[in-house]
Amino acid sequence: QVQLAESGGGLVQAGESLRLSCAPSRNIFGIGFMGWYRQAPGKQRELVASITSGGTTDYADSLKGRFTISRDNAKNTMYLQMNSLKPEDTGVYYCKALRNGFQYWGQGTQVTVST
């Protein structure tokens, strides 16, 4: 069974940075699309950024210039570098991967940005 695990969340002050990581529980082949999503209290889950196995990236417009997504295909590990964090970035961040058309999700990691 393939599982994803996020790490790197925590409590920071506005303007600081965090780097999130996401990796499968075991080495596997065939992970294509990977993405970061977040869900703030009382809000719907939203796409933060995504990256394909070929390196194509997409970002939410409001996050361009602050967040950077990257991927190590050898490890199927994905990263999200978050700079200049704002209180509105607070939420649970989830990792998603697609493998052979099937969706896999991590358990989420909490990011809290204080004023």
mmCIF file of N, CA and C in Angstrom:
data_model
loop_
_atom_site.group_PDB
_atom_site.id
_atom_site.type_symbol
_atom_site.label_atom_id
_atom_site.label_comp_id
_atom_site.label_asym_id
_atom_site.label_seq_id
_atom_site.Cartn_x
_atom_site.Cartn_y
_atom_site.Cartn_z
ATOM 1 N N GLN A 1 0.842 -1.172 0.000
ATOM 2 C CA GLN A 1 0.000 0.000 0.000
ATOM 3 C C GLN A 1 0.891 1.240 0.000
ATOM 4 N N VAL A 2 0.611 2.174 -0.883
ATOM 5 C CA VAL A 2 1.380 3.404 -0.984
ATOM 6 C C VAL A 2 0.741 4.460 -0.097
ATOM 7 N N GLN A 3 1.560 5.098 0.711
ATOM 8 C CA GLN A 3 1.116 6.193 1.547
ATOM 9 C C GLN A 3 2.057 7.373 1.369
ATOM 10 N N LEU A 4 1.536 8.558 1.574
ATOM 11 C CA LEU A 4 2.326 9.774 1.508
ATOM 12 C C LEU A 4 2.474 10.366 2.897
ATOM 13 N N ALA A 5 3.586 11.031 3.125
ATOM 14 C CA ALA A 5 3.841 11.653 4.412
ATOM 15 C C ALA A 5 4.415 13.041 4.207
ATOM 16 N N GLU A 6 3.768 14.033 4.806
ATOM 17 C CA GLU A 6 4.256 15.402 4.773
ATOM 18 C C GLU A 6 5.069 15.692 6.030
ATOM 19 N N SER A 7 5.984 16.628 5.904
ATOM 20 C CA SER A 7 6.751 17.080 7.043
ATOM 21 C C SER A 7 7.170 18.526 6.815
ATOM 22 N N GLY A 8 7.541 19.206 7.878
ATOM 23 C CA GLY A 8 8.062 20.556 7.770
ATOM 24 C C GLY A 8 7.143 21.650 8.243
ATOM 25 N N GLY A 9 5.913 21.311 8.579
ATOM 26 C CA GLY A 9 4.999 22.320 9.074
ATOM 27 C C GLY A 9 5.390 22.788 10.457
ATOM 28 N N GLY A 10 4.746 23.856 10.896
ATOM 29 C CA GLY A 10 5.038 24.381 12.213
ATOM 30 C C GLY A 10 4.436 25.746 12.420
ATOM 31 N N LEU A 11 4.864 26.378 13.488
ATOM 32 C CA LEU A 11 4.397 27.702 13.861
ATOM 33 C C LEU A 11 5.500 28.714 13.589
ATOM 34 N N VAL A 12 5.182 29.724 12.792
ATOM 35 C CA VAL A 12 6.141 30.769 12.471
ATOM 36 C C VAL A 12 5.463 32.123 12.537
ATOM 37 N N GLN A 13 6.273 33.154 12.574
ATOM 38 C CA GLN A 13 5.758 34.509 12.531
ATOM 39 C C GLN A 13 5.650 34.991 11.091
ATOM 40 N N ALA A 14 4.783 35.945 10.875
ATOM 41 C CA ALA A 14 4.625 36.523 9.550
ATOM 42 C C ALA A 14 5.971 37.004 9.016
ATOM 43 N N GLY A 15 6.220 36.709 7.753
ATOM 44 C CA GLY A 15 7.460 37.090 7.117
ATOM 45 C C GLY A 15 8.523 36.012 7.118
ATOM 46 N N GLU A 16 8.343 34.989 7.926
ATOM 47 C CA GLU A 16 9.305 33.901 7.992
ATOM 48 C C GLU A 16 9.013 32.855 6.928
ATOM 49 N N SER A 17 9.827 31.803 6.906
ATOM 50 C CA SER A 17 9.750 30.793 5.858
ATOM 51 C C SER A 17 9.628 29.393 6.430
ATOM 52 N N LEU A 18 9.063 28.510 5.631
ATOM 53 C CA LEU A 18 8.995 27.088 5.931
ATOM 54 C C LEU A 18 9.236 26.308 4.649
ATOM 55 N N ARG A 19 9.741 25.106 4.804
ATOM 56 C CA ARG A 19 9.923 24.208 3.674
ATOM 57 C C ARG A 19 9.233 22.884 3.988
ATOM 58 N N LEU A 20 8.224 22.562 3.211
ATOM 59 C CA LEU A 20 7.486 21.328 3.382
ATOM 60 C C LEU A 20 8.039 20.249 2.463
ATOM 61 N N SER A 21 7.969 19.019 2.929
ATOM 62 C CA SER A 21 8.395 17.874 2.136
ATOM 63 C C SER A 21 7.286 16.840 2.097
ATOM 64 N N CYS A 22 7.249 16.095 1.017
ATOM 65 C CA CYS A 22 6.277 15.021 0.858
ATOM 66 C C CYS A 22 6.954 13.860 0.167
ATOM 67 N N ALA A 23 6.822 12.674 0.733
ATOM 68 C CA ALA A 23 7.458 11.500 0.162
ATOM 69 C C ALA A 23 6.579 10.275 0.360
ATOM 70 N N PRO A 24 6.637 9.331 -0.562
ATOM 71 C CA PRO A 24 5.885 8.096 -0.367
ATOM 72 C C PRO A 24 6.535 7.224 0.690
ATOM 73 N N SER A 25 5.746 6.323 1.236
ATOM 74 C CA SER A 25 6.237 5.447 2.287
ATOM 75 C C SER A 25 7.245 4.420 1.782
ATOM 76 N N ARG A 26 7.257 4.172 0.496
ATOM 77 C CA ARG A 26 8.223 3.283 -0.107
ATOM 78 C C ARG A 26 8.520 3.749 -1.521
ATOM 79 N N ASN A 27 9.646 3.327 -2.036
ATOM 80 C CA ASN A 27 10.021 3.706 -3.390
ATOM 81 C C ASN A 27 9.138 3.007 -4.405
ATOM 82 N N ILE A 28 8.558 3.801 -5.283
ATOM 83 C CA ILE A 28 7.693 3.267 -6.319
ATOM 84 C C ILE A 28 7.970 3.989 -7.632
ATOM 85 N N PHE A 29 7.507 3.400 -8.703
ATOM 86 C CA PHE A 29 7.587 4.015 -10.014
ATOM 87 C C PHE A 29 6.222 4.539 -10.418
ATOM 88 N N GLY A 30 6.223 5.488 -11.313
ATOM 89 C CA GLY A 30 4.999 5.885 -11.965
ATOM 90 C C GLY A 30 4.255 7.064 -11.387
ATOM 91 N N ILE A 31 4.819 7.758 -10.409
ATOM 92 C CA ILE A 31 4.167 8.948 -9.889
ATOM 93 C C ILE A 31 4.361 10.083 -10.889
ATOM 94 N N GLY A 32 3.264 10.607 -11.376
ATOM 95 C CA GLY A 32 3.334 11.694 -12.338
ATOM 96 C C GLY A 32 3.067 13.025 -11.680
ATOM 97 N N PHE A 33 1.814 13.427 -11.680
ATOM 98 C CA PHE A 33 1.392 14.674 -11.061
ATOM 99 C C PHE A 33 1.546 14.623 -9.546
ATOM 100 N N MET A 34 2.084 15.678 -8.982
ATOM 101 C CA MET A 34 2.106 15.860 -7.536
ATOM 102 C C MET A 34 1.696 17.296 -7.239
ATOM 103 N N GLY A 35 1.018 17.474 -6.140
ATOM 104 C CA GLY A 35 0.565 18.809 -5.814
ATOM 105 C C GLY A 35 0.426 19.036 -4.324
ATOM 106 N N TRP A 36 0.478 20.300 -3.964
ATOM 107 C CA TRP A 36 0.219 20.733 -2.597
ATOM 108 C C TRP A 36 -1.137 21.429 -2.540
ATOM 109 N N TYR A 37 -1.913 21.048 -1.565
ATOM 110 C CA TYR A 37 -3.208 21.664 -1.303
ATOM 111 C C TYR A 37 -3.220 22.148 0.132
ATOM 112 N N ARG A 38 -4.102 23.072 0.412
ATOM 113 C CA ARG A 38 -4.249 23.513 1.789
ATOM 114 C C ARG A 38 -5.718 23.768 2.098
ATOM 115 N N GLN A 39 -6.024 23.666 3.368
ATOM 116 C CA GLN A 39 -7.376 23.911 3.830
ATOM 117 C C GLN A 39 -7.313 24.732 5.110
ATOM 118 N N ALA A 40 -7.833 25.936 5.028
ATOM 119 C CA ALA A 40 -7.912 26.805 6.185
ATOM 120 C C ALA A 40 -9.219 26.537 6.921
ATOM 121 N N PRO A 41 -9.273 26.862 8.197
ATOM 122 C CA PRO A 41 -10.508 26.645 8.954
ATOM 123 C C PRO A 41 -11.700 27.322 8.294
ATOM 124 N N GLY A 42 -12.757 26.565 8.092
ATOM 125 C CA GLY A 42 -13.965 27.103 7.507
ATOM 126 C C GLY A 42 -13.927 27.332 6.013
ATOM 127 N N LYS A 43 -12.863 26.909 5.354
ATOM 128 C CA LYS A 43 -12.727 27.112 3.924
ATOM 129 C C LYS A 43 -12.564 25.782 3.195
ATOM 130 N N GLN A 44 -12.782 25.826 1.891
ATOM 131 C CA GLN A 44 -12.602 24.649 1.061
ATOM 132 C C GLN A 44 -11.119 24.384 0.818
ATOM 133 N N ARG A 45 -10.799 23.129 0.576
ATOM 134 C CA ARG A 45 -9.443 22.783 0.205
ATOM 135 C C ARG A 45 -9.113 23.402 -1.145
ATOM 136 N N GLU A 46 -7.937 23.991 -1.258
ATOM 137 C CA GLU A 46 -7.548 24.656 -2.485
ATOM 138 C C GLU A 46 -6.169 24.208 -2.933
ATOM 139 N N LEU A 47 -5.964 24.265 -4.221
ATOM 140 C CA LEU A 47 -4.668 23.921 -4.799
ATOM 141 C C LEU A 47 -3.690 25.058 -4.560
ATOM 142 N N VAL A 48 -2.534 24.729 -4.036
ATOM 143 C CA VAL A 48 -1.475 25.699 -3.805
ATOM 144 C C VAL A 48 -0.508 25.716 -4.978
ATOM 145 N N ALA A 49 0.006 24.550 -5.322
ATOM 146 C CA ALA A 49 0.963 24.425 -6.405
ATOM 147 C C ALA A 49 1.021 22.977 -6.851
ATOM 148 N N SER A 50 1.448 22.758 -8.073
ATOM 149 C CA SER A 50 1.562 21.408 -8.596
ATOM 150 C C SER A 50 2.789 21.296 -9.480
ATOM 151 N N ILE A 51 3.221 20.064 -9.682
ATOM 152 C CA ILE A 51 4.382 19.802 -10.524
ATOM 153 C C ILE A 51 4.236 18.425 -11.148
ATOM 154 N N THR A 52 4.600 18.314 -12.409
ATOM 155 C CA THR A 52 4.554 17.033 -13.100
ATOM 156 C C THR A 52 5.926 16.375 -13.062
ATOM 157 N N SER A 53 5.972 15.126 -13.497
ATOM 158 C CA SER A 53 7.250 14.424 -13.545
ATOM 159 C C SER A 53 8.225 15.098 -14.498
ATOM 160 N N GLY A 54 7.699 15.838 -15.473
ATOM 161 C CA GLY A 54 8.536 16.560 -16.403
ATOM 162 C C GLY A 54 8.978 17.927 -15.923
ATOM 163 N N GLY A 55 8.500 18.339 -14.761
ATOM 164 C CA GLY A 55 8.933 19.593 -14.182
ATOM 165 C C GLY A 55 8.027 20.776 -14.439
ATOM 166 N N THR A 56 6.900 20.566 -15.089
ATOM 167 C CA THR A 56 5.957 21.645 -15.322
ATOM 168 C C THR A 56 5.269 22.024 -14.021
ATOM 169 N N THR A 57 5.270 23.301 -13.702
ATOM 170 C CA THR A 57 4.706 23.773 -12.440
ATOM 171 C C THR A 57 3.551 24.726 -12.660
ATOM 172 N N ASP A 58 2.672 24.747 -11.693
ATOM 173 C CA ASP A 58 1.571 25.696 -11.650
ATOM 174 C C ASP A 58 1.410 26.183 -10.220
ATOM 175 N N TYR A 59 0.991 27.434 -10.083
ATOM 176 C CA TYR A 59 0.798 28.035 -8.777
ATOM 177 C C TYR A 59 -0.517 28.778 -8.731
ATOM 178 N N ALA A 60 -1.081 28.845 -7.557
ATOM 179 C CA ALA A 60 -2.176 29.772 -7.354
ATOM 180 C C ALA A 60 -1.657 31.185 -7.589
ATOM 181 N N ASP A 61 -2.442 31.993 -8.296
ATOM 182 C CA ASP A 61 -1.973 33.316 -8.681
ATOM 183 C C ASP A 61 -1.517 34.150 -7.493
ATOM 184 N N SER A 62 -2.228 34.052 -6.393
ATOM 185 C CA SER A 62 -1.909 34.864 -5.236
ATOM 186 C C SER A 62 -0.608 34.462 -4.560
ATOM 187 N N LEU A 63 -0.079 33.292 -4.898
ATOM 188 C CA LEU A 63 1.121 32.782 -4.247
ATOM 189 C C LEU A 63 2.373 32.884 -5.101
ATOM 190 N N LYS A 64 2.213 33.274 -6.335
ATOM 191 C CA LYS A 64 3.365 33.390 -7.217
ATOM 192 C C LYS A 64 4.366 34.392 -6.657
ATOM 193 N N GLY A 65 5.625 33.986 -6.654
ATOM 194 C CA GLY A 65 6.676 34.833 -6.137
ATOM 195 C C GLY A 65 7.015 34.560 -4.690
ATOM 196 N N ARG A 66 6.134 33.901 -3.961
ATOM 197 C CA ARG A 66 6.391 33.573 -2.564
ATOM 198 C C ARG A 66 6.635 32.088 -2.346
ATOM 199 N N PHE A 67 5.907 31.249 -3.076
ATOM 200 C CA PHE A 67 6.024 29.803 -2.916
ATOM 201 C C PHE A 67 6.718 29.204 -4.128
ATOM 202 N N THR A 68 7.527 28.182 -3.891
ATOM 203 C CA THR A 68 8.202 27.475 -4.957
ATOM 204 C C THR A 68 8.057 25.976 -4.751
ATOM 205 N N ILE A 69 7.559 25.283 -5.761
ATOM 206 C CA ILE A 69 7.417 23.840 -5.696
ATOM 207 C C ILE A 69 8.557 23.195 -6.469
ATOM 208 N N SER A 70 9.053 22.080 -5.969
ATOM 209 C CA SER A 70 10.112 21.350 -6.648
ATOM 210 C C SER A 70 9.934 19.864 -6.390
ATOM 211 N N ARG A 71 10.721 19.071 -7.111
ATOM 212 C CA ARG A 71 10.534 17.629 -7.047
ATOM 213 C C ARG A 71 11.834 16.915 -7.350
ATOM 214 N N ASP A 72 12.091 15.862 -6.614
ATOM 215 C CA ASP A 72 13.209 14.965 -6.860
ATOM 216 C C ASP A 72 12.601 13.674 -7.385
ATOM 217 N N ASN A 73 12.680 13.469 -8.684
ATOM 218 C CA ASN A 73 12.026 12.311 -9.286
ATOM 219 C C ASN A 73 12.644 10.983 -8.849
ATOM 220 N N ALA A 74 13.922 10.982 -8.520
ATOM 221 C CA ALA A 74 14.563 9.755 -8.079
ATOM 222 C C ALA A 74 13.964 9.248 -6.774
ATOM 223 N N LYS A 75 13.508 10.170 -5.943
ATOM 224 C CA LYS A 75 12.914 9.814 -4.662
ATOM 225 C C LYS A 75 11.400 9.959 -4.654
ATOM 226 N N ASN A 76 10.860 10.506 -5.738
ATOM 227 C CA ASN A 76 9.450 10.883 -5.772
ATOM 228 C C ASN A 76 9.097 11.795 -4.601
ATOM 229 N N THR A 77 10.039 12.627 -4.231
ATOM 230 C CA THR A 77 9.857 13.551 -3.127
ATOM 231 C C THR A 77 9.555 14.938 -3.665
ATOM 232 N N MET A 78 8.578 15.580 -3.068
ATOM 233 C CA MET A 78 8.153 16.910 -3.471
ATOM 234 C C MET A 78 8.376 17.884 -2.332
ATOM 235 N N TYR A 79 8.698 19.120 -2.695
ATOM 236 C CA TYR A 79 8.979 20.148 -1.713
ATOM 237 C C TYR A 79 8.155 21.391 -2.012
ATOM 238 N N LEU A 80 7.881 22.130 -0.982
ATOM 239 C CA LEU A 80 7.236 23.418 -1.126
ATOM 240 C C LEU A 80 7.977 24.415 -0.254
ATOM 241 N N GLN A 81 8.703 25.318 -0.891
ATOM 242 C CA GLN A 81 9.392 26.376 -0.180
ATOM 243 C C GLN A 81 8.444 27.551 -0.047
ATOM 244 N N MET A 82 8.150 27.934 1.169
ATOM 245 C CA MET A 82 7.197 28.996 1.441
ATOM 246 C C MET A 82 7.935 30.150 2.105
ATOM 247 N N ASN A 83 7.982 31.265 1.408
ATOM 248 C CA ASN A 83 8.649 32.457 1.908
ATOM 249 C C ASN A 83 7.634 33.563 2.167
ATOM 250 N N SER A 84 8.056 34.525 2.958
ATOM 251 C CA SER A 84 7.208 35.682 3.270
ATOM 252 C C SER A 84 5.815 35.251 3.688
ATOM 253 N N LEU A 85 5.754 34.329 4.604
ATOM 254 C CA LEU A 85 4.479 33.770 5.027
ATOM 255 C C LEU A 85 3.587 34.825 5.667
ATOM 256 N N LYS A 86 2.310 34.680 5.416
ATOM 257 C CA LYS A 86 1.299 35.587 5.922
ATOM 258 C C LYS A 86 0.303 34.817 6.781
ATOM 259 N N PRO A 87 -0.376 35.496 7.690
ATOM 260 C CA PRO A 87 -1.369 34.797 8.512
ATOM 261 C C PRO A 87 -2.417 34.058 7.683
ATOM 262 N N GLU A 88 -2.782 34.581 6.533
ATOM 263 C CA GLU A 88 -3.766 33.918 5.698
ATOM 264 C C GLU A 88 -3.256 32.634 5.060
ATOM 265 N N ASP A 89 -1.965 32.351 5.192
ATOM 266 C CA ASP A 89 -1.416 31.082 4.730
ATOM 267 C C ASP A 89 -1.665 29.952 5.730
ATOM 268 N N THR A 90 -2.173 30.284 6.877
ATOM 269 C CA THR A 90 -2.429 29.290 7.913
ATOM 270 C C THR A 90 -3.419 28.235 7.433
ATOM 271 N N GLY A 91 -3.119 26.985 7.711
ATOM 272 C CA GLY A 91 -4.006 25.904 7.345
ATOM 273 C C GLY A 91 -3.285 24.573 7.383
ATOM 274 N N VAL A 92 -4.015 23.534 7.051
ATOM 275 C CA VAL A 92 -3.429 22.210 6.933
ATOM 276 C C VAL A 92 -3.024 22.001 5.482
ATOM 277 N N TYR A 93 -1.780 21.656 5.279
ATOM 278 C CA TYR A 93 -1.246 21.457 3.938
ATOM 279 C C TYR A 93 -1.159 19.972 3.637
ATOM 280 N N TYR A 94 -1.716 19.598 2.500
ATOM 281 C CA TYR A 94 -1.792 18.200 2.098
ATOM 282 C C TYR A 94 -0.990 17.957 0.833
ATOM 283 N N CYS A 95 -0.369 16.811 0.781
ATOM 284 C CA CYS A 95 0.345 16.349 -0.393
ATOM 285 C C CYS A 95 -0.541 15.387 -1.177
ATOM 286 N N LYS A 96 -0.541 15.533 -2.488
ATOM 287 C CA LYS A 96 -1.297 14.647 -3.363
ATOM 288 C C LYS A 96 -0.398 14.125 -4.473
ATOM 289 N N ALA A 97 -0.586 12.870 -4.816
ATOM 290 C CA ALA A 97 0.147 12.273 -5.919
ATOM 291 C C ALA A 97 -0.786 11.435 -6.765
ATOM 292 N N LEU A 98 -0.496 11.388 -8.045
ATOM 293 C CA LEU A 98 -1.229 10.538 -8.971
ATOM 294 C C LEU A 98 -0.296 9.459 -9.485
ATOM 295 N N ARG A 99 -0.734 8.227 -9.375
ATOM 296 C CA ARG A 99 0.024 7.098 -9.868
ATOM 297 C C ARG A 99 -0.925 6.157 -10.591
ATOM 298 N N ASN A 100 -0.675 5.970 -11.861
ATOM 299 C CA ASN A 100 -1.526 5.118 -12.688
ATOM 300 C C ASN A 100 -2.987 5.516 -12.581
ATOM 301 N N GLY A 101 -3.218 6.825 -12.516
ATOM 302 C CA GLY A 101 -4.563 7.343 -12.476
ATOM 303 C C GLY A 101 -5.242 7.291 -11.123
ATOM 304 N N PHE A 102 -4.540 6.846 -10.092
ATOM 305 C CA PHE A 102 -5.109 6.734 -8.762
ATOM 306 C C PHE A 102 -4.563 7.834 -7.868
ATOM 307 N N GLN A 103 -5.423 8.392 -7.037
ATOM 308 C CA GLN A 103 -5.044 9.483 -6.156
ATOM 309 C C GLN A 103 -4.553 8.983 -4.802
ATOM 310 N N TYR A 104 -3.478 9.584 -4.330
ATOM 311 C CA TYR A 104 -2.950 9.306 -3.006
ATOM 312 C C TYR A 104 -2.804 10.624 -2.265
ATOM 313 N N TRP A 105 -3.142 10.610 -0.997
ATOM 314 C CA TRP A 105 -3.075 11.805 -0.159
ATOM 315 C C TRP A 105 -2.283 11.531 1.108
ATOM 316 N N GLY A 106 -1.609 12.558 1.583
ATOM 317 C CA GLY A 106 -0.980 12.493 2.883
ATOM 318 C C GLY A 106 -1.957 12.879 3.971
ATOM 319 N N GLN A 107 -1.501 12.782 5.209
ATOM 320 C CA GLN A 107 -2.372 13.073 6.345
ATOM 321 C C GLN A 107 -2.469 14.564 6.649
ATOM 322 N N GLY A 108 -1.591 15.348 6.062
ATOM 323 C CA GLY A 108 -1.580 16.785 6.260
ATOM 324 C C GLY A 108 -0.595 17.224 7.320
ATOM 325 N N THR A 109 -0.082 18.419 7.151
ATOM 326 C CA THR A 109 0.802 19.018 8.141
ATOM 327 C C THR A 109 0.327 20.440 8.415
ATOM 328 N N GLN A 110 0.281 20.803 9.675
ATOM 329 C CA GLN A 110 -0.258 22.089 10.073
ATOM 330 C C GLN A 110 0.770 23.192 9.891
ATOM 331 N N VAL A 111 0.343 24.261 9.252
ATOM 332 C CA VAL A 111 1.145 25.474 9.124
ATOM 333 C C VAL A 111 0.377 26.603 9.785
ATOM 334 N N THR A 112 0.986 27.231 10.757
ATOM 335 C CA THR A 112 0.358 28.339 11.462
ATOM 336 C C THR A 112 1.275 29.549 11.404
ATOM 337 N N VAL A 113 0.748 30.647 10.903
ATOM 338 C CA VAL A 113 1.512 31.882 10.774
ATOM 339 C C VAL A 113 0.885 32.918 11.686
ATOM 340 N N SER A 114 1.634 33.362 12.654
ATOM 341 C CA SER A 114 1.135 34.331 13.616
ATOM 342 C C SER A 114 1.472 35.747 13.180
ATOM 343 N N THR A 115 0.713 36.690 13.707
ATOM 344 C CA THR A 115 0.955 38.091 13.402
ATOM 345 C C THR A 115 2.018 38.660 14.309
#
